[in-house]
PDB file of C-alpha atoms in Angstrom:
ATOM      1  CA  UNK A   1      -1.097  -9.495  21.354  1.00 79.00           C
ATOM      2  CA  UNK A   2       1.954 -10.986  20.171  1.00 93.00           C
ATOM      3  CA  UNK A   3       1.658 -10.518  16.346  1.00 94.00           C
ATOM      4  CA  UNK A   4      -0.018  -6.867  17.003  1.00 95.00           C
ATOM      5  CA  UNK A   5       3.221  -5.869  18.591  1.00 95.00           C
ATOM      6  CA  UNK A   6       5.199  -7.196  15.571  1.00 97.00           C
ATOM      7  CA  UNK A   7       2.870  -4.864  13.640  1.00 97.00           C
ATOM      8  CA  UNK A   8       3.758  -2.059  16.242  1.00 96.00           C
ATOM      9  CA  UNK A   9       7.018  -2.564  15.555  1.00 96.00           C
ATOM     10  CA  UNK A  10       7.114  -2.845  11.805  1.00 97.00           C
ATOM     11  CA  UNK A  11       5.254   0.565  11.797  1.00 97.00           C
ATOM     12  CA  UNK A  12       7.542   2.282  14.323  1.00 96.00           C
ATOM     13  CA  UNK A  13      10.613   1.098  11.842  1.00 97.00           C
ATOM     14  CA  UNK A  14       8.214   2.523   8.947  1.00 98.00           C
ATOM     15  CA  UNK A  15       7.880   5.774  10.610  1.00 97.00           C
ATOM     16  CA  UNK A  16      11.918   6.486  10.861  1.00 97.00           C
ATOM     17  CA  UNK A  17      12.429   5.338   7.342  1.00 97.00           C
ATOM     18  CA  UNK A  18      10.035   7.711   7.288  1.00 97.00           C
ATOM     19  CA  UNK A  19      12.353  10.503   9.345  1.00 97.00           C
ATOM     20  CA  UNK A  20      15.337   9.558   7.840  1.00 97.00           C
ATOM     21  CA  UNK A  21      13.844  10.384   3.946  1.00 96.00           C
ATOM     22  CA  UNK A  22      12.323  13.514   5.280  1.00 95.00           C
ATOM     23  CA  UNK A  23      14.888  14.755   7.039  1.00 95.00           C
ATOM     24  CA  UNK A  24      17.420  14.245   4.048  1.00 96.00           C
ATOM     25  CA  UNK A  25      15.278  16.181   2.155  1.00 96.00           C
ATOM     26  CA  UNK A  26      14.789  18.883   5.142  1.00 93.00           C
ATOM     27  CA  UNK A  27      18.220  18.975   4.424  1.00 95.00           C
ATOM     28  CA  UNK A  28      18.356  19.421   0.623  1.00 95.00           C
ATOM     29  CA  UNK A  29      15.850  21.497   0.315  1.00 94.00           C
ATOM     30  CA  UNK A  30      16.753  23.850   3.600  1.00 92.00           C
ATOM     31  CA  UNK A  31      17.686  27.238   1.726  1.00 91.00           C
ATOM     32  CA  UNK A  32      13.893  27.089   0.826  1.00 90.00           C
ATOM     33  CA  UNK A  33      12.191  26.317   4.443  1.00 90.00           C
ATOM     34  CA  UNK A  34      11.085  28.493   5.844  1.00 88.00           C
ATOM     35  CA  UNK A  35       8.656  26.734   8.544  1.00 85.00           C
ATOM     36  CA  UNK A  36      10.093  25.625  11.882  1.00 79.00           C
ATOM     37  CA  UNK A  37       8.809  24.442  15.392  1.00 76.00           C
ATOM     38  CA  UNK A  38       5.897  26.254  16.322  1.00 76.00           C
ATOM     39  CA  UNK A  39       4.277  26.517  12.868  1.00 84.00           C
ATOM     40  CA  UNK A  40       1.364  24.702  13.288  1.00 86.00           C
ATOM     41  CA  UNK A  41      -0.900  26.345   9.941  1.00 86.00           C
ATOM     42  CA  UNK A  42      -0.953  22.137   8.441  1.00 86.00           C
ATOM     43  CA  UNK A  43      -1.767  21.073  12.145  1.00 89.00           C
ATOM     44  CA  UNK A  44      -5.533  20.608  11.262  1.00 87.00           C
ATOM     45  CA  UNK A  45      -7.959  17.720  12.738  1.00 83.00           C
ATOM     46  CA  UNK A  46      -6.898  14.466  11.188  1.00 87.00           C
ATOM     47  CA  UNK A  47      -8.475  11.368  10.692  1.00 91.00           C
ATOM     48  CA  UNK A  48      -6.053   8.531  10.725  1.00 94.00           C
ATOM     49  CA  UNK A  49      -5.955   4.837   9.963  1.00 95.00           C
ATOM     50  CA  UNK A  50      -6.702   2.758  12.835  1.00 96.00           C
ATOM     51  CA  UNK A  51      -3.245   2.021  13.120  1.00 97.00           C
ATOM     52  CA  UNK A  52      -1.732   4.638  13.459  1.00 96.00           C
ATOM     53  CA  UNK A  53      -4.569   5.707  15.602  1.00 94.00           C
ATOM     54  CA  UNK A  54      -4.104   2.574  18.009  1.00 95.00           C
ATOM     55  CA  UNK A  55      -0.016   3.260  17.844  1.00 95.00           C
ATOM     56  CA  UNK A  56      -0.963   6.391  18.899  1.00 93.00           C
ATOM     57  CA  UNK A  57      -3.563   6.258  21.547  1.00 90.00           C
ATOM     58  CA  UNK A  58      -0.672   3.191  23.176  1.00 90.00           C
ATOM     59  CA  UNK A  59       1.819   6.432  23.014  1.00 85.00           C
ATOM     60  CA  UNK A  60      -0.482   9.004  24.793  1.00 80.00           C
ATOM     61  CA  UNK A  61      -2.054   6.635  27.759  1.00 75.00           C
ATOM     62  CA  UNK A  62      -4.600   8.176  29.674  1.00 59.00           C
ATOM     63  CA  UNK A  63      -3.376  11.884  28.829  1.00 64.00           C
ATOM     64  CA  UNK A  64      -5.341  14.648  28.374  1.00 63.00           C
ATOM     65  CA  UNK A  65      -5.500  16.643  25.008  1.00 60.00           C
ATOM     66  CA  UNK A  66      -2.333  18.605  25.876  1.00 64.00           C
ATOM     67  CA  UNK A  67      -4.080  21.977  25.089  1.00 58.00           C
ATOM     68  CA  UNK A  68      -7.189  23.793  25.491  1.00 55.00           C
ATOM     69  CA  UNK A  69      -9.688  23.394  23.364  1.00 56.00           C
ATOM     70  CA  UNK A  70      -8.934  25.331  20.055  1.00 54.00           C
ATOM     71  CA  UNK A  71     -11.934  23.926  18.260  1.00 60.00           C
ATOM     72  CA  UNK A  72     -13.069  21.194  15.857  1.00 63.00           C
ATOM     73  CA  UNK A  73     -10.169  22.501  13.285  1.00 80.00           C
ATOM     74  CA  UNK A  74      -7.129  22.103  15.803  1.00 83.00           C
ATOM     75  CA  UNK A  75      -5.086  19.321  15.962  1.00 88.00           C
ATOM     76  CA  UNK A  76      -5.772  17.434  19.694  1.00 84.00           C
ATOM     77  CA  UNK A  77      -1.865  16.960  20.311  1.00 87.00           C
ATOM     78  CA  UNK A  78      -0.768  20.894  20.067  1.00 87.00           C
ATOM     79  CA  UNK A  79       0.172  22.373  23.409  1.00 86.00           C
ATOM     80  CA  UNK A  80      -0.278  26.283  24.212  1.00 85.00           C
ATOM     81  CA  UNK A  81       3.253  26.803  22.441  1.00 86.00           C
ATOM     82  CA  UNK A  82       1.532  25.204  19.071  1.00 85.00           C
ATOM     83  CA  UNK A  83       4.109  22.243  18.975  1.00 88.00           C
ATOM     84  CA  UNK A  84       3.340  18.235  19.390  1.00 88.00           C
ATOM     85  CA  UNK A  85       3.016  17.030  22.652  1.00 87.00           C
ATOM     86  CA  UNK A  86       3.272  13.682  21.382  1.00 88.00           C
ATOM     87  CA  UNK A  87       6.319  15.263  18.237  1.00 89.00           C
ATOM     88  CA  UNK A  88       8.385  11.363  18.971  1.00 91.00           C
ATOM     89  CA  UNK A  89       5.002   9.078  17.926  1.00 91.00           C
ATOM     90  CA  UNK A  90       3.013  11.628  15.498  1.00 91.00           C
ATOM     91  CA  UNK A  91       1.578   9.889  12.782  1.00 94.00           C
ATOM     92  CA  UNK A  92       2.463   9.686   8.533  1.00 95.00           C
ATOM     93  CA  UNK A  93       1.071  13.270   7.432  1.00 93.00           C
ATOM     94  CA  UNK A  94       2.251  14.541  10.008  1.00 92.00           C
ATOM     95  CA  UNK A  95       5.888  14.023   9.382  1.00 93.00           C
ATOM     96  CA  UNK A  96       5.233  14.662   6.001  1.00 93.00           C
ATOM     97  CA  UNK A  97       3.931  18.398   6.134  1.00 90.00           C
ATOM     98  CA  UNK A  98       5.753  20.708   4.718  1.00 90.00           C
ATOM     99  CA  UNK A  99       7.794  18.682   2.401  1.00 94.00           C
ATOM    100  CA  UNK A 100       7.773  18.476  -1.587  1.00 95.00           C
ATOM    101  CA  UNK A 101       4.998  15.175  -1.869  1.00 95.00           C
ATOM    102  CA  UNK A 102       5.232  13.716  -5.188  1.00 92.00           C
ATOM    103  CA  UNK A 103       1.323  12.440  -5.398  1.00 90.00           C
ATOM    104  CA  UNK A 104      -0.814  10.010  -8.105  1.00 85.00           C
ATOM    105  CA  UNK A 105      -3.292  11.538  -9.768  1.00 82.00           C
ATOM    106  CA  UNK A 106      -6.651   9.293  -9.458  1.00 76.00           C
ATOM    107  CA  UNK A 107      -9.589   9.251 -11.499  1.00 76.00           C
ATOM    108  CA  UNK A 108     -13.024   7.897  -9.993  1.00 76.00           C
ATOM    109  CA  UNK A 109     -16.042   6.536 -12.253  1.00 75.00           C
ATOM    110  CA  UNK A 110     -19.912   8.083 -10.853  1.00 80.00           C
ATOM    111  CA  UNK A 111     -19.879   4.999  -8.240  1.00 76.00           C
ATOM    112  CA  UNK A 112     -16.549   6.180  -6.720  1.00 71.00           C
ATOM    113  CA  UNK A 113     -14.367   3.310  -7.781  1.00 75.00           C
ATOM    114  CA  UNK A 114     -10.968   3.962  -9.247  1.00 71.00           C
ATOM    115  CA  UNK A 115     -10.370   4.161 -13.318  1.00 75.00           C
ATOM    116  CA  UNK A 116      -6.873   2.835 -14.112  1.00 72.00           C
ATOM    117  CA  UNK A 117      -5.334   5.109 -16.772  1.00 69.00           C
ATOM    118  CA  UNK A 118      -2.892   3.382 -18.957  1.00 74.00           C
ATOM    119  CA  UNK A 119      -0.251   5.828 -18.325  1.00 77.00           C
ATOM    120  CA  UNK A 120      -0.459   7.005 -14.507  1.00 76.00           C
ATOM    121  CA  UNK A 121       0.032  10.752 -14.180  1.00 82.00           C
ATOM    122  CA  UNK A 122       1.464  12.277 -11.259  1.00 85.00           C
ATOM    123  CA  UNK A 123       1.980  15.463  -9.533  1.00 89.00           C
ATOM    124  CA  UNK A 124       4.548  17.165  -6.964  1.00 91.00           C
ATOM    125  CA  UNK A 125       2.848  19.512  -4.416  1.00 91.00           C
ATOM    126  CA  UNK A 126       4.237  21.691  -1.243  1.00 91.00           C
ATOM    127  CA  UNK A 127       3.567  23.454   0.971  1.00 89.00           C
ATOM    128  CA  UNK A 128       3.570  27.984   0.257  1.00 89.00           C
ATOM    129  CA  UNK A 129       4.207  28.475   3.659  1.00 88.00           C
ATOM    130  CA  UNK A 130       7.448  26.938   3.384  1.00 87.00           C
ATOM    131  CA  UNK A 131       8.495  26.971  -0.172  1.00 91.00           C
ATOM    132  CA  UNK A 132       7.807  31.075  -0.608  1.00 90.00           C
ATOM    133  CA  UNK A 133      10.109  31.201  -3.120  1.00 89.00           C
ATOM    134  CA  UNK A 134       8.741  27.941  -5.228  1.00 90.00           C
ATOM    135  CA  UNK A 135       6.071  28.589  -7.906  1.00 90.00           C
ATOM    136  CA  UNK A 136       4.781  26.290 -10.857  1.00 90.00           C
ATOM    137  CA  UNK A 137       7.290  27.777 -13.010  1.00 91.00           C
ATOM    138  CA  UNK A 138      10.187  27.289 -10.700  1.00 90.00           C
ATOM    139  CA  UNK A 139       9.279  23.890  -9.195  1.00 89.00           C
ATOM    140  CA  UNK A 140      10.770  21.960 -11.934  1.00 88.00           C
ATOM    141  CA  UNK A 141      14.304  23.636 -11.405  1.00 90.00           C
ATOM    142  CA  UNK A 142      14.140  22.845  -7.457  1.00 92.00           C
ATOM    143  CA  UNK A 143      12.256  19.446  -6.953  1.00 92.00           C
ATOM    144  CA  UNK A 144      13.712  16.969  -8.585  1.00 89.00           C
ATOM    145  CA  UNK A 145      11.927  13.955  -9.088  1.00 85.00           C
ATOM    146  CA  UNK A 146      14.268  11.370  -6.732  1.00 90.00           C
ATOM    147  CA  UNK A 147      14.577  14.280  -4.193  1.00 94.00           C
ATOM    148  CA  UNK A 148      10.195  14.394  -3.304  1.00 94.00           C
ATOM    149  CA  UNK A 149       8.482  11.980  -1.155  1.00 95.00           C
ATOM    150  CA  UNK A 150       6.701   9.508  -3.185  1.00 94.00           C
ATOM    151  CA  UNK A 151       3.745   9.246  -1.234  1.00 94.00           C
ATOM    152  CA  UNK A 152       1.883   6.320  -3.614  1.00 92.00           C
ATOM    153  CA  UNK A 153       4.855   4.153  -1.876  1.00 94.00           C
ATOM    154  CA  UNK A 154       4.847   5.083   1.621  1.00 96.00           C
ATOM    155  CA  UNK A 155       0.791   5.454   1.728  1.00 94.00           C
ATOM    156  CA  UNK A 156       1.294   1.656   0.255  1.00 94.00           C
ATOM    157  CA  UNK A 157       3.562   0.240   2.667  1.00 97.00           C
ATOM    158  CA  UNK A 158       1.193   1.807   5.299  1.00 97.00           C
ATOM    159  CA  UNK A 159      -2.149   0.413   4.163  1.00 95.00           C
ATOM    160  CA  UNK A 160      -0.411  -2.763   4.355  1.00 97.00           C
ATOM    161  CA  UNK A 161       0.452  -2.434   7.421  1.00 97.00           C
ATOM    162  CA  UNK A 162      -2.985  -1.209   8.480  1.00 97.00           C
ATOM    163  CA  UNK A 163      -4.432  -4.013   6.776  1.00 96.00           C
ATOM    164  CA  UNK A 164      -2.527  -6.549   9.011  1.00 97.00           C
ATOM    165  CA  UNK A 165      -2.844  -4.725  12.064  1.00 97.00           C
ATOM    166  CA  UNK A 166      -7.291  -5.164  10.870  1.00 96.00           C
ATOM    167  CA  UNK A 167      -6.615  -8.935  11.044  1.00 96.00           C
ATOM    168  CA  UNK A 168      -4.969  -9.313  14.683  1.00 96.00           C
ATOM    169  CA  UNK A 169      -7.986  -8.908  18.119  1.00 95.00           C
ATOM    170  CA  UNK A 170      -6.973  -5.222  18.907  1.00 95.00           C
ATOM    171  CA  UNK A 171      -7.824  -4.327  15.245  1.00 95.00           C
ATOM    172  CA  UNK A 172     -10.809  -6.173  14.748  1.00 95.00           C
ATOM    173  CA  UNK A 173     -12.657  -4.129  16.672  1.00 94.00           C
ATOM    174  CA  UNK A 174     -11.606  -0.966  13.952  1.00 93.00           C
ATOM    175  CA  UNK A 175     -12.825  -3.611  10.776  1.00 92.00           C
ATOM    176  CA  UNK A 176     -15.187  -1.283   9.167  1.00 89.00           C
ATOM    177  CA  UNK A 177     -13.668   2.222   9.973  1.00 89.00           C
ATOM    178  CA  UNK A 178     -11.934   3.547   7.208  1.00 89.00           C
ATOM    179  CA  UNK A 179     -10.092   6.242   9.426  1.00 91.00           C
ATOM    180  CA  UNK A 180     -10.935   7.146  12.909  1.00 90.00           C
ATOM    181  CA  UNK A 181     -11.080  11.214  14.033  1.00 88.00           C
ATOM    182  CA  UNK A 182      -7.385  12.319  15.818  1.00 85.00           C
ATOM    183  CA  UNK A 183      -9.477  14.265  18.461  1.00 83.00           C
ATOM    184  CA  UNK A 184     -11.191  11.238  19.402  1.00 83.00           C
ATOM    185  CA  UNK A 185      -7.841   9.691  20.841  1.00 82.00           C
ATOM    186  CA  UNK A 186      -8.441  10.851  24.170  1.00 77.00           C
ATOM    187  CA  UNK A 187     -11.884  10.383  24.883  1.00 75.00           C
ATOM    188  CA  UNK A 188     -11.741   6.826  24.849  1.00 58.00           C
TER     189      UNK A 188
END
């Protein structure tokens, strides 16, 4: 138990580097938001890595899903006001939404594994709902390359982390499972 609360603790000091990158650029980029609490349009069903699904299920106990059912596309942690319940402990995406993501393009062969291209290409995508005035044409003028979340590094750091959390006795049991359904976190 020991080393998976080391884990616990290197993700919860992953998560507000996290926070503090997003909300500088929450910041930099506020003349442009437009989305606030109670948009909930990117709070979809997730699947999660069983990290952050543990990390989450340790936050949320024996709760309840927080709202009535809104159906297989809902996200399990809105309430009836369409905000987290569990806002403090939500997992990577999730702080992520709405922000400019600066993301690697990947290439897979017929068998699904990954090419390598000699010269990596990337792309910067956000969200309409929030960035109404940002089009292709304009998104070179606003985003500037430093100022997006570079989400190759942070979905790194976090696979890492996963990966350790696999090799303690409270991950074993998630060896196997890619990424485990959000909605599922209270029915265990």
């Amino acid at each position: 138990m020991e080393k998976t609360e080391e884990i616990i603790a290197e993700y919860r000091e992953f998560l507000q580097d996290v926070d503090r990158e997003a909300a500088r650029l929450s910041e930099l980029y506020s003349q442009y938001m437009v989305c606030r609490k109670g948009c909930s349009e990117c709070c979809t069903d997730l699947s999660l890595l069983p990290l952050e699904w543990y990390a989450l299920k340790e936050q949320t106990g024996t709760k309840k899903a927080p709202c009535p059912d809104g159906g297989d596309e809902r996200c399990a942690l809105l309430n009836s006001e369409e905000a987290c319940s569990f806002y403090p402990f939500r997992p990577l995406i999730c702080r992520t939404h709405g922000l400019p993501l600066l993301y690697l393009i990947e290439e897979y062969d017929p068998e699904g594994h990954r090419v390598n291209s000699d010269e990596p290409e990337w792309q910067i995508s956000w969200c309409d709902l929030n960035f109404t005035e940002v089009d292709e044409e304009s998104m070179e003028e606003i985003f500037e390359p430093e100022d997006v979340l570079n989400m190759e590094e942070w979905n790194l750091r976090l696979s890492a982390l996963n990966r350790d959390f696999l090799d303690t006795p409270e991950g074993a049991p998630f060896k196997g499972q890619a990424r485990l359904p959000l909605k599922d976190i209270f029915k265990i």
